[in-house]
Each structure stands twice: as C-alpha cells, then as structure tokens.
XYZ file of C-alpha atoms in Angstrom:
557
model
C 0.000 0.000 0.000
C 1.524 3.504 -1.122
C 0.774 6.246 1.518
C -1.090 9.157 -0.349
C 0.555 12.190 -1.464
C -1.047 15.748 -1.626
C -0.650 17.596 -4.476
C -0.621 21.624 -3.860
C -4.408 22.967 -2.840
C -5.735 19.700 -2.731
C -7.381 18.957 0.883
C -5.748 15.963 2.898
C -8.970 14.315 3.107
C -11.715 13.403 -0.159
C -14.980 12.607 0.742
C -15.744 8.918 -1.023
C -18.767 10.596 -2.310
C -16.524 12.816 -4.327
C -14.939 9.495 -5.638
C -18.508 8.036 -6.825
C -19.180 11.523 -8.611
C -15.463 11.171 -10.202
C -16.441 7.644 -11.794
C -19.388 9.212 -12.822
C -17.889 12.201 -14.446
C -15.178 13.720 -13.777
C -16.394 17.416 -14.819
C -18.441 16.948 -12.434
C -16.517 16.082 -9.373
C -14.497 18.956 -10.503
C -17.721 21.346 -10.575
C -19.067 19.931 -6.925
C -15.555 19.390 -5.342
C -13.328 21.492 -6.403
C -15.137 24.473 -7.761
C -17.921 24.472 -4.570
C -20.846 24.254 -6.705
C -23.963 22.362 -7.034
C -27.886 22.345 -8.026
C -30.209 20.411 -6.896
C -32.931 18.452 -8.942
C -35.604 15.920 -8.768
C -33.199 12.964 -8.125
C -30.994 14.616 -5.987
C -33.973 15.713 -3.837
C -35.267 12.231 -3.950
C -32.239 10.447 -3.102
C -31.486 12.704 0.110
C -35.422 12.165 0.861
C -34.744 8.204 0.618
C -31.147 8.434 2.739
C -32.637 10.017 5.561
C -33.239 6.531 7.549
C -29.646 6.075 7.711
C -28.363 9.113 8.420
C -29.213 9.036 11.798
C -26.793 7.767 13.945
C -27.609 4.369 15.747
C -26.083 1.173 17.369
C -22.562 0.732 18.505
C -19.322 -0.319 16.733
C -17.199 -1.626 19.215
C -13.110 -1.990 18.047
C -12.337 -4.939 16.860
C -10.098 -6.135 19.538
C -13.289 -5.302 22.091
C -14.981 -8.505 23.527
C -18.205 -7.076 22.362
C -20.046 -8.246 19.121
C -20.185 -5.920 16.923
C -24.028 -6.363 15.617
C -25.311 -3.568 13.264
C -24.552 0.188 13.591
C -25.627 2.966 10.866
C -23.851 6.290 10.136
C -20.522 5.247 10.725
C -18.176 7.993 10.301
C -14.295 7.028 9.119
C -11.109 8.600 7.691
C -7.963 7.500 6.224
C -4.851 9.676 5.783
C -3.473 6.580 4.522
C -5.899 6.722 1.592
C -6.937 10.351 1.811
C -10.347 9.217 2.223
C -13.310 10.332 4.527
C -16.712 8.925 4.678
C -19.785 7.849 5.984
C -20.861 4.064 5.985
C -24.711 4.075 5.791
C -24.886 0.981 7.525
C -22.210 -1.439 9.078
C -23.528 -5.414 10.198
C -22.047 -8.216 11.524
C -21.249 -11.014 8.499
C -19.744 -14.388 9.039
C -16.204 -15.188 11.262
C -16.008 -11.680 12.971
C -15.969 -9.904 9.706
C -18.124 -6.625 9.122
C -20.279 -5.908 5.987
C -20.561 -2.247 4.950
C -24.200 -1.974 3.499
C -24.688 1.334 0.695
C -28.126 2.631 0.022
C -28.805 3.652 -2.904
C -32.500 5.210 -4.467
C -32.479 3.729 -7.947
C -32.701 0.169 -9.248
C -30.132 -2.258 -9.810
C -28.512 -2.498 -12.968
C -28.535 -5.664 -15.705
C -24.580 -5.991 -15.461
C -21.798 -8.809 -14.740
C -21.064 -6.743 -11.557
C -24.403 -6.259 -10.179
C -23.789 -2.628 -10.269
C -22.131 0.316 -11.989
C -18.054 1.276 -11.200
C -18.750 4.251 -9.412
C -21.061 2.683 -6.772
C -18.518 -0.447 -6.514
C -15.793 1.869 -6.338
C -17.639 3.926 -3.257
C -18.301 0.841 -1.262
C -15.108 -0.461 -1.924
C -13.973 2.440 -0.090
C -15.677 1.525 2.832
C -14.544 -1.957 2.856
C -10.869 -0.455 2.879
C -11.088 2.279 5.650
C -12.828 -0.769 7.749
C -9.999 -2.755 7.488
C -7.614 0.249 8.129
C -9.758 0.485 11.603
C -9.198 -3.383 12.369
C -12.251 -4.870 11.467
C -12.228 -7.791 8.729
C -13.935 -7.091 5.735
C -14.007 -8.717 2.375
C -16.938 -7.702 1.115
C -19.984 -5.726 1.012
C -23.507 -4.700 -0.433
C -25.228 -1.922 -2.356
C -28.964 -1.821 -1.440
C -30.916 -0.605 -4.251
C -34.414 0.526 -3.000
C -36.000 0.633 -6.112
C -35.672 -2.957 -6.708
C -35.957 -3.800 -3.077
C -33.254 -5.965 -3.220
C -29.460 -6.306 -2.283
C -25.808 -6.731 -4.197
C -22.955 -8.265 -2.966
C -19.709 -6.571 -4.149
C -16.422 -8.404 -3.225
C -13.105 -6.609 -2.560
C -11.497 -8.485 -4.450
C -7.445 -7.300 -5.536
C -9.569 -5.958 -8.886
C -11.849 -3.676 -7.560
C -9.207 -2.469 -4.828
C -6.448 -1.870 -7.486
C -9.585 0.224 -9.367
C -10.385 2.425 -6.173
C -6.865 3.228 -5.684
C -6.193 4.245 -9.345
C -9.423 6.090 -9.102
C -8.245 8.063 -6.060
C -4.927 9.013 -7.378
C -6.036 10.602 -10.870
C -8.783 12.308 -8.515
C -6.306 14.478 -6.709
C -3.978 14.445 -10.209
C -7.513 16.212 -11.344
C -8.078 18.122 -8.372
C -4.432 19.122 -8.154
C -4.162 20.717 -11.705
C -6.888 23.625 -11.159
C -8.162 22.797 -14.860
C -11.907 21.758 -15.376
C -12.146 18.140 -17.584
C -13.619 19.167 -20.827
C -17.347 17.536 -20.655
C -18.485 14.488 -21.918
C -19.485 14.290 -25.700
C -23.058 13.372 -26.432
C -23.582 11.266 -23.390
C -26.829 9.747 -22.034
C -25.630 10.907 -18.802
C -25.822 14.540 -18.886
C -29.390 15.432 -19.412
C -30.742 13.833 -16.321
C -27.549 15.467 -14.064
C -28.353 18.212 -11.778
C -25.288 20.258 -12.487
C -26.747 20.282 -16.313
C -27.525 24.077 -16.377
C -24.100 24.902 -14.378
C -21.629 22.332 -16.941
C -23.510 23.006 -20.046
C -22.034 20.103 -22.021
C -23.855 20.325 -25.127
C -23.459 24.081 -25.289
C -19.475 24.143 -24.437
C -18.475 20.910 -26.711
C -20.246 22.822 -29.713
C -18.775 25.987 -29.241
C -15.172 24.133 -28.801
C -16.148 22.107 -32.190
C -15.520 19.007 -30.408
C -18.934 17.856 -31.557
C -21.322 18.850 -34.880
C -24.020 17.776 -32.842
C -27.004 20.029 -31.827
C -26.885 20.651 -28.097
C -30.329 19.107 -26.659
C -32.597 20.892 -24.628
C -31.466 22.734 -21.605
C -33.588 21.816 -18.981
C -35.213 24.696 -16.800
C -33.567 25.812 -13.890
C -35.628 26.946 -11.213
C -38.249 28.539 -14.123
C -41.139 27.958 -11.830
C -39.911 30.813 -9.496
C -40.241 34.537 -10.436
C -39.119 37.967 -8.934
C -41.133 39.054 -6.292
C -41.976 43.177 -6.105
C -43.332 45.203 -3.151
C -44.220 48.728 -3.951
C -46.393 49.103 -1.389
C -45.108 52.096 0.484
C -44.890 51.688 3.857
C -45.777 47.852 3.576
C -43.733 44.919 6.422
C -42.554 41.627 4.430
C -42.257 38.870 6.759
C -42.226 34.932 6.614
C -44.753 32.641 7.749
C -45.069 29.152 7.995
C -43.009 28.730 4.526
C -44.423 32.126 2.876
C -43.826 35.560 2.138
C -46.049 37.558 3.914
C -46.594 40.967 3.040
C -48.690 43.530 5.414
C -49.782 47.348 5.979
C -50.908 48.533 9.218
C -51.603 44.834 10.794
C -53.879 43.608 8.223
C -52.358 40.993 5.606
C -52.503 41.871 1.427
C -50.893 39.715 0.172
C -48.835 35.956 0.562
C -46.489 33.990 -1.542
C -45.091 30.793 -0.846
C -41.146 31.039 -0.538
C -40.075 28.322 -3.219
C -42.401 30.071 -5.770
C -39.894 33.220 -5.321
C -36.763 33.541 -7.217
C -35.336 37.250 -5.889
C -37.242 40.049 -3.428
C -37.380 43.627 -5.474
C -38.348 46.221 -2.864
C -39.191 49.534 -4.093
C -39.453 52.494 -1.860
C -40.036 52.789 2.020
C -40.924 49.272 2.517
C -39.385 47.459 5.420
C -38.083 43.541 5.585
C -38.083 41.608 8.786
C -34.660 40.045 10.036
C -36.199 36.646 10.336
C -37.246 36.798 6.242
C -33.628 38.202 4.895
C -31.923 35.345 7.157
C -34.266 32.732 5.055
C -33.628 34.583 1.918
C -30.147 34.555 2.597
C -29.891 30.922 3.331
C -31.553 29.750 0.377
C -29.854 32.026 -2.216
C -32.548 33.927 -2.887
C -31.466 37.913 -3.179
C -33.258 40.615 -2.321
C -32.946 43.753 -4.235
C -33.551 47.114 -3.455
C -34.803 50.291 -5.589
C -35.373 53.491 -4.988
C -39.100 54.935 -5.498
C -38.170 56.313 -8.936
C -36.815 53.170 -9.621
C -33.145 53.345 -9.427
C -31.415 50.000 -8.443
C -29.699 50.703 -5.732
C -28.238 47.717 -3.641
C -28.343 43.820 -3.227
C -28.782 42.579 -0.062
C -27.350 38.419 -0.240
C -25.943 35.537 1.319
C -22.025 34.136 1.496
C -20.561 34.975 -1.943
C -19.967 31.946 -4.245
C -17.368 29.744 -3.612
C -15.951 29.703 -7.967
C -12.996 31.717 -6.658
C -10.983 31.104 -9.979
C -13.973 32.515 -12.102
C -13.681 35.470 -9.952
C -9.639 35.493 -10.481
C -9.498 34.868 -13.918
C -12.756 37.584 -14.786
C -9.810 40.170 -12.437
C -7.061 39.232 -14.388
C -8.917 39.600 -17.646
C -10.163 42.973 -16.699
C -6.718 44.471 -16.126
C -5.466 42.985 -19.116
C -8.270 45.642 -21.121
C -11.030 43.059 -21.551
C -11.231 43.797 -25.474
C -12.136 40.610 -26.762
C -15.180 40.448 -24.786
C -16.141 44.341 -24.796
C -16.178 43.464 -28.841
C -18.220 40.826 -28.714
C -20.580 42.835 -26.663
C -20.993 45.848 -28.436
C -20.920 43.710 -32.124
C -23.614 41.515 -30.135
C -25.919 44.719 -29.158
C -25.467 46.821 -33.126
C -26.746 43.451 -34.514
C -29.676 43.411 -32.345
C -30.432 47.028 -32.557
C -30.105 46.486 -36.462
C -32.618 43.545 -36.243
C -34.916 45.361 -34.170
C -35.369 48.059 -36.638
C -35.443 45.719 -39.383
C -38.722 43.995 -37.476
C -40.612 46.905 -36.503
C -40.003 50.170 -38.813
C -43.125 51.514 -40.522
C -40.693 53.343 -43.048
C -37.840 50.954 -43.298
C -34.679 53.272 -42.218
C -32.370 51.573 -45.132
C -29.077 54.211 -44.765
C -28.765 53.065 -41.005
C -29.711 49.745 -41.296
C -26.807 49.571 -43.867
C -24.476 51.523 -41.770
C -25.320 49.431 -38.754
C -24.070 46.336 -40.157
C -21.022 47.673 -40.809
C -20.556 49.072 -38.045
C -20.924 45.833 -36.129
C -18.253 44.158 -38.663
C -15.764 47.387 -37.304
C -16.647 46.522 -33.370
C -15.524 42.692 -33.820
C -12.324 43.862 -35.349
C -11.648 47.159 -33.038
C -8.091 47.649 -31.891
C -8.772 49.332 -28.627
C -11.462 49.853 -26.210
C -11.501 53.744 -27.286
C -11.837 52.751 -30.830
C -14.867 50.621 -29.994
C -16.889 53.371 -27.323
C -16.254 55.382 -30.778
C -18.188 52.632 -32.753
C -21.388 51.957 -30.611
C -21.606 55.902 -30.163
C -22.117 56.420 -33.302
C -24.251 53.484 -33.764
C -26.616 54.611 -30.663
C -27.147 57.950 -32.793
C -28.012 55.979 -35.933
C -30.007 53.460 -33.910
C -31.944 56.674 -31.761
C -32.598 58.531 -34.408
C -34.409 56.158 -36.628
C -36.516 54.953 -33.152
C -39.230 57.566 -34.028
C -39.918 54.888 -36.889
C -40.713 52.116 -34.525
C -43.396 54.068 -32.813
C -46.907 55.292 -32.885
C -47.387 58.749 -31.990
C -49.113 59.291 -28.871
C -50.607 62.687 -28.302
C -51.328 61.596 -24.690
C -47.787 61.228 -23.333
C -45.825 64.270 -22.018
C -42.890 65.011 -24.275
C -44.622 63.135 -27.287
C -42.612 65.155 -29.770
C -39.249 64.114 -29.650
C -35.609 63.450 -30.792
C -34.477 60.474 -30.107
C -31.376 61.201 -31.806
C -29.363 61.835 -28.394
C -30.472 59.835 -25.345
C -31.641 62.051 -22.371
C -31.742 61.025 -18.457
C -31.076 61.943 -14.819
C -34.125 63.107 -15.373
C -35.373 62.204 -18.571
C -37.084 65.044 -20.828
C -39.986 62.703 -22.602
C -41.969 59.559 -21.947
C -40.153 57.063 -24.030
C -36.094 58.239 -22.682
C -38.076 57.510 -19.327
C -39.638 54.505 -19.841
C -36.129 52.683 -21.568
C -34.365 54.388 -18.392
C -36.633 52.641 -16.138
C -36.440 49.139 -18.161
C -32.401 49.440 -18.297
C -32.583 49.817 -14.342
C -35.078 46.656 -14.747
C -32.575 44.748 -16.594
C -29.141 45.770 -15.041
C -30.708 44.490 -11.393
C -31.710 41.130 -13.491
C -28.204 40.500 -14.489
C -26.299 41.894 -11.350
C -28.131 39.352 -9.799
C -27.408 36.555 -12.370
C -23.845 37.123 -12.603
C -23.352 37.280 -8.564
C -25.076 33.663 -8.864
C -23.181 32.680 -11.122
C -20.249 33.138 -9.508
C -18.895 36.895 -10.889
C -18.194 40.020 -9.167
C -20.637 42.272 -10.713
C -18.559 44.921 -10.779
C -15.926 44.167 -12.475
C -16.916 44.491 -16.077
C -14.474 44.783 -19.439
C -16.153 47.393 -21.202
C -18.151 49.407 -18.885
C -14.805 50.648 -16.581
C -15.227 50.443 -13.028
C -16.468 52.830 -11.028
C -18.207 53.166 -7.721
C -21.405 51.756 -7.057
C -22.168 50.601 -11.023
C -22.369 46.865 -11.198
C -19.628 47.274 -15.101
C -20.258 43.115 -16.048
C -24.167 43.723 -15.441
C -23.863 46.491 -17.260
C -21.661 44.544 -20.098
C -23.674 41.581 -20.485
C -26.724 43.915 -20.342
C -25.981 45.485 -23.692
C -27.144 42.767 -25.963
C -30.290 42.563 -24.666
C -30.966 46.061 -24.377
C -33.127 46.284 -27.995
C -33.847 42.389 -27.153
C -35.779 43.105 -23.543
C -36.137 46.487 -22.926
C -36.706 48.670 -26.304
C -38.966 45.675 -27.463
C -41.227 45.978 -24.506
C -41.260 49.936 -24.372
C -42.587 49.566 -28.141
C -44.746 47.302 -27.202
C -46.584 49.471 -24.463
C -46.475 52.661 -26.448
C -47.785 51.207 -29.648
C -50.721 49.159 -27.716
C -51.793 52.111 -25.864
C -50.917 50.259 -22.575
C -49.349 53.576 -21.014
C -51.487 56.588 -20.820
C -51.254 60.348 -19.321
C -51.935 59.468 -16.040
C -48.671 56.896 -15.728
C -46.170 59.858 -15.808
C -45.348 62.717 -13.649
C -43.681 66.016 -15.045
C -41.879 68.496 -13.045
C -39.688 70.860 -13.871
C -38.972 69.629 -17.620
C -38.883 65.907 -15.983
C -40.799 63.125 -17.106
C -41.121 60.269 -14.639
C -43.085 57.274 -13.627
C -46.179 57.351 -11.670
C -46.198 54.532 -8.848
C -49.093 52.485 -11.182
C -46.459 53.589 -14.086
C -43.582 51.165 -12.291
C -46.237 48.881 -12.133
C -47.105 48.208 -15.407
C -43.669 48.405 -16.840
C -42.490 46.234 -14.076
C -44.970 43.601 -15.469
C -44.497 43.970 -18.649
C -40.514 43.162 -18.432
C -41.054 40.511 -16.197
C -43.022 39.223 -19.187
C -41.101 39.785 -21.469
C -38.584 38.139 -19.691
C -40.860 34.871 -19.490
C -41.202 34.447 -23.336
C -39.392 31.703 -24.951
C -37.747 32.133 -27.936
C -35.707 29.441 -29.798
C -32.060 29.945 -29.417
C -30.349 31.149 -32.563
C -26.928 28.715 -31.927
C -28.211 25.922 -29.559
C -31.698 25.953 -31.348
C -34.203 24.739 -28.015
C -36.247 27.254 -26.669
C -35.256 28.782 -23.478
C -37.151 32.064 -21.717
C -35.103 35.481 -22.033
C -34.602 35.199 -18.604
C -32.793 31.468 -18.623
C -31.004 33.274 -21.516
C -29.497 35.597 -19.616
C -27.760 33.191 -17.140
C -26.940 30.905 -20.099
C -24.634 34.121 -21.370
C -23.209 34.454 -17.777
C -21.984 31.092 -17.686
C -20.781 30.999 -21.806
C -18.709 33.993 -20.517
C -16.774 31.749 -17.696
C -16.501 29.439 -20.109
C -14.596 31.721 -21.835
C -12.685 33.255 -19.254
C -11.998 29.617 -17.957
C -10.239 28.742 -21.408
C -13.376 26.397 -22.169
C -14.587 27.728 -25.319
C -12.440 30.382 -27.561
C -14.265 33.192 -27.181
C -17.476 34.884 -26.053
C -21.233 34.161 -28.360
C -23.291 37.148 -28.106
C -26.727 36.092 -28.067
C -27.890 37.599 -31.790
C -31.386 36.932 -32.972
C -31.971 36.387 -36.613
C-alpha cells in the first residue's frame, strides 16, 4: 500500500462521495468538489429524501479487539490519511467469522450488469470496505442496497476492484491538483438527467469548442417555476410565515407567496423587511434587491458569496489585461440586435442606417482598442436613436410626445419614451447583477463598462445585448398598444417620470417579457429570455476559464 501524497491545494482528506461523482464524471466532481458548486434536482432531492433513515446515527461499533459483538450500527463515520479518504458508511452489520459488511443505500434500481452494479457505486463501497480494514475490522466484502428494486448486491473486494479504487483516487487528486476543469463528456446519455446540467452546459461548451457537430439538446429549466417578487407598497412589512412571504400594511395581511415560488425580493421604496425573512432569503440564495421609489437599483442585499474563486480570479485578471475581446463581442452583439430590431418593426424601413449598422458591427468585432470601440457603438446609438421615431406610434397623450431620439436624455429624462427605456435598463441591469453574482462573478468588475463606484460594469456589459432584445422591445410594445397613458407619468420641472401604477405596469411587462421563450439562434431549443441571460453568464466563464475560444453574443436572426 503507497501512503497518499497531496498535491498543492488539494485537501488531505476526499470525501468517497466525491470518488462516486469522479467515476461518474469527472467534470463533475471537478464542478461539486473542487469548484464548490452544485444544483439540486428531482433525483438529488429524492435520493437525500430516501437516505434520511440512515443518516441518523444508531447502534454501537465496538473496536475490533473489544470482547463485544459488533451487531449492526448505521452512520458510521471514518477517515484514512493513509488513503486520503473520509466517509460515511450508511450501515455497518455483523457477516460471518467476525468480519463486518458495509451496506450502501442507494435510491435507484439495480442495474442488468456482470457486476451487479455500476463502477462508481462499486468503487464507493469499496472504499468503505478499505477504511474498515484500516480500523481493524475484517472485511471482504460488502452490499449496495438498491431501493428501487428492493433488493441487495454483494460486491467483493477483491485485488480488482481495490487496485480500481486506488487508481481512481490518485487521478482524482492528479484532477483536483491541476486547477483545470475536464472538458465535458461528448453526447452522453448521462448529462441530461444530471443536476449540475444548467451549471456544466455540455452540449453548449463541446459545440462551441467544435468538439462535436451535434445540436446541443434541450437545456432543462432551472428553477423557471420561481419569479421575482416586487413590493411597492409604500410603507408595507414583508415577513415569513409558515413557509411564505407575507406581506402587510398597518396589521392587516394583502398579500402571501409561498417562498419556493420566489426567485429574488425587489423592494421599491419605504418598505421594510423583517430580520427573520432576509436570514431565510439569505440561506436559500434567494437575493433581495432594493430600488429606490423612482426606480433606481440601488443595492443587493445576499448571502455568502460563491465559492468559484478562480472565475472570480481569472474575470480580475482579464479585466486588467483591457477586456477587449469580450467588450467586442458585446458591443458587435448589441449593433446586430439594434439592427434587427429596426429591421422587425419600422413603418418606413430606415435603409441608410440599417446599412451603416451592419457595418458598423463588422468594425466593433475587429476594433483595436477599447476607445476605438466606445467610438463605434456611439455612433451606432445615434443611428439606432434617431431612426426609433420609426418604430413608434405617436401618442398625443404622453408628455414630451414630440421628440428626438437622436441623443439619449436622463437623470431626469425630458420625454416619456427616454423615461420609460431608463426605467427598463434599471429593470434589466438588477436582473443581471443578480445573475452574474449567482453565477459566480463580481458584478462589478466588467471589461467594457470601466469600473467605477457603485455601477455593477459586467451587469452592465452583459446587459448590452439585450438592451433592444428586452427592454426597447417591450417599451414599443406598451407605447404602440396604448398600454401607457397620461396618467402613468409625472412632469416636473422639464422631468418626465413614472407614476407609482407607471412602475407597475412596466415592471410587469418586463417581467413578461422576460418569461417568453424564444428558440435559441446557436443551440436551437427554446429557453425564456430570462434562462437566456444566465446561459450568457456562464458561456462567458466558459470563456474566461479557457473552455470555449471566445465569447457568443446572443444575436437573434
């Protein structure tokens, strides 16, 4: 037997857990293990549901040189710096001659193979059977319990099977040890059902790295069934309740969500949060977000930051370098869109800009320096601005209703349309500040927006794209529908701003607009805007992470 030896970063001890996953996959021991991150799903949930009866503690394991009988104990803790192993046994019994049989649990059914069951699960129990010896208790073989087929498989530790766990254990660390992610696995049956799917993206990253022709299959949602929860009721008290968000004004109850059905908090205004709620929030990821009445985003309250520190020291290191390659990507991502936009929905088909705009979006891919390219998508914002007019039916009703577009005005905006895309940028820069810090980003950090105190640059980066995309599509949508009236804007002194029902019904519609699915122009399953927009956070680690080669705007055709 060889003692272990660490390589650099790599902890003395690996859970055997981390040793199934490894067998598995070993993207995505690498994911869980070394890169701290995980997502639960059905099966996950399921299998922790069916473990609970032995993960409780129970019965005695006396040492092996103890005149007691050792008769059945469950949750057996044990380590090995020999091995560099740590583990659980789920349950521990008494077999034949004084030996001990570890007994796994497992939720699934037992597979048609020679073995009786699959390497990695062999491989886990083996480990068992090993760190039981270490601790003086004979032990030859063992059993994987497979509750779906109600029925048990003996697995000997035979010198096979051990040589197999040790060479598994040794190119785990080798793995762990080299701080580089295994590419993921190509087209296999495996990855659709995994709950690290949406975090690995297999499909996505092998066709973007051409190591497959194959179209990626459908990305399974992640946590689509829970939406952004907003409280503009001024002087309202959110609390929690019995597994729901409760929401109050003076003692008597308005409203109540249930807290799985909520994916961030957005409070607007003078509305207070109780301790007890932001500790939940906070312990099941779930931001909460806080505006200003006017709607300016203006802080994030969250839990422990992720744990992906080299995303967050490679996305630094990028940034100092100058960032370009993304920043043109960006920009070339957001004229293309712009240029699509107008292509949908002009009355009197701009042709001049629409011309210029695709060539302008061939100069931002091929800019030399950030300055080059800010020169670029200014002039393309004045091309793209002044033919917005076009877009639009004129509305007597709204305050400023004559105007030019051709400059963008804010802080306080002069007419109802600069105000309404103001308010639906805010909308969207808190939607990606959020998905990025989930992701595992700082937010602000960015590569083309510079950084600078209190503006979340990345947010504001990845935001571009899917400014005409989310934002300009929805403000023509309410202005040409006659959705927003008169009495949903304020103006004082030259300022045009929301109304309180306004925020409302812009709120709504880009959390809408959000929801729609659209089929992806390179992966080609549909996905909602908003699973879009974390898709794009984690094709940019990719990147960053030497994955893929570079960074895939999301363009619509």
């Amino acid at each position: 037997m060889t003692e272990t030896t660490a390589e650099p970063d790599v902890p003395e001890l690996v859970p055997a857990r981390m040793l199934n996953e490894f067998c598995y996959c070993p993207r995505l021991f690498f994911i869980e293990w070394v890169e701290a991150r995980f997502a639960d799903n059905a099966d996950t949930i399921e299998g922790a549901w069916a473990h609970k009866a032995v993960d409780v503690p129970g019965g005695r394991a006396p040492l092996s040189d103890d005149d007691e009988p050792f008769v059945v104990t469950r949750s057996l803790p044990l380590s090995s710096t020999e091995y560099g192993i740590t583990l659980k046994c789920d349950i521990v019994e008494a077999g034949d001659d004084g030996r001990v049989v570890p007994v796994d649990h497992k939720k699934g059914a037992a597979p048609d193979v020679a073995e009786g069951a699959w390497e990695p699960e062999r491989v886990q129990l083996c480990a068992q059977g090993l760190l039981l010896q270490e601790a003086g208790y004979p032990c030859d073989h063992g059993y994987i319990y497979f509750r779906a087929s109600r029925r048990r498989v003996r697995v000997d530790f035979d010198d096979e099977l051990v040589s197999l766990t040790l060479e598994r254990l040794a190119s785990l660390r080798a793995v762990a040890g080299s701080g580089v992610p295994p590419p993921p696995l190509v087209d296999s049956p495996k990855c659709p059902r995994c709950s690290l799917n949406g975090l690995c993206l297999p499909d996505e990253t092998n066709l973007l790295a051409e190591r497959t022709a194959r179209p990626a299959r459908r990305l399974l949602p992640s946590g689509d069934d829970a939406k952004p929860l907003h409280i503009a009721e001024q002087g309202a008290w959110v609390g929690k309740s019995k597994g729901r968000i409760t929401v109050s004004k003076e003692r008597t109850e308005i409203a109540s969500v249930r807290l799985i059905d909520v994916s961030q908090l957005c409070i607007h205004g003078n509305v207070q949060v109780s301790t007890q709620l932001l500790r939940e929030l906070m312990a099941e990821d779930i931001p909460v977000c806080f505006f200003s009445y006017g709607g300016w985003f203006s802080g994030m309250a969250h839990g422990l930051p992720s744990k992906h520190v080299d995303l967050r020291r490679r996305q630094v290191s990028i940034a100092a370098q100058g960032g370009l390659a993304v920043a043109r990507r960006v920009v070339e991502g957001k004229i293309r869109n712009c240029r699509t936009l107008l292509m949908r929905n002009a009355r009197d088909r701009p042709g001049a800009a629409i011309t210029s705009l695709k060539r302008l979006a061939a100069d931002a891919a091929q800019a030399a320096t950030v300055e080059t390219l800010l020169g670029i998508e200014g002039v393309a914002a004045r091309l793209y601005f002044g033919a917005f007019t076009s877009m639009l039916k004129p509305d007597p009703r709204l305050p400023g209703s004559v105007f030019d577009l051709t400059q963008r005005n804010r802080r306080p905006p002069k007419d109802a349309i600069n105000c309404l895309l103001s308010y639906g940028y805010s909308m969207l820069t808190k939607e990606l500040t959020v998905t990025t810090w989930l992701v595992g980003f700082d937010p602000y950090i960015g590569f083309y927006h510079r950084p600078r105190y209190g503006r979340p640059a990345l947010a504001l980066d990845l935001a571009e794209e899917f400014r005409p995309l989310v934002v300009d599509s929805t403000v023509l949508t309410l202005v040409n529908n006659g959705e927003m009236g008169a009495r949903d804007f304020m103006v004082r002194a030259g300022g045009v701003s929301l109304t309180g029902e306004g925020r409302k019904k812009v709120t709504r519609a880009i959390e809408r607009r959000l929801d729609d699915e659209i089929t992806h122009p390179r992966f080609g399953y549909r996905i909602s805007y908003r699973r879009v927009l974390e898709v794009q956070a984690r094709l940019l680690g990719a990147h960053l992470l030497g994955e893929i080669p570079d960074y895939p705007p999301f363009v619509t055709r």
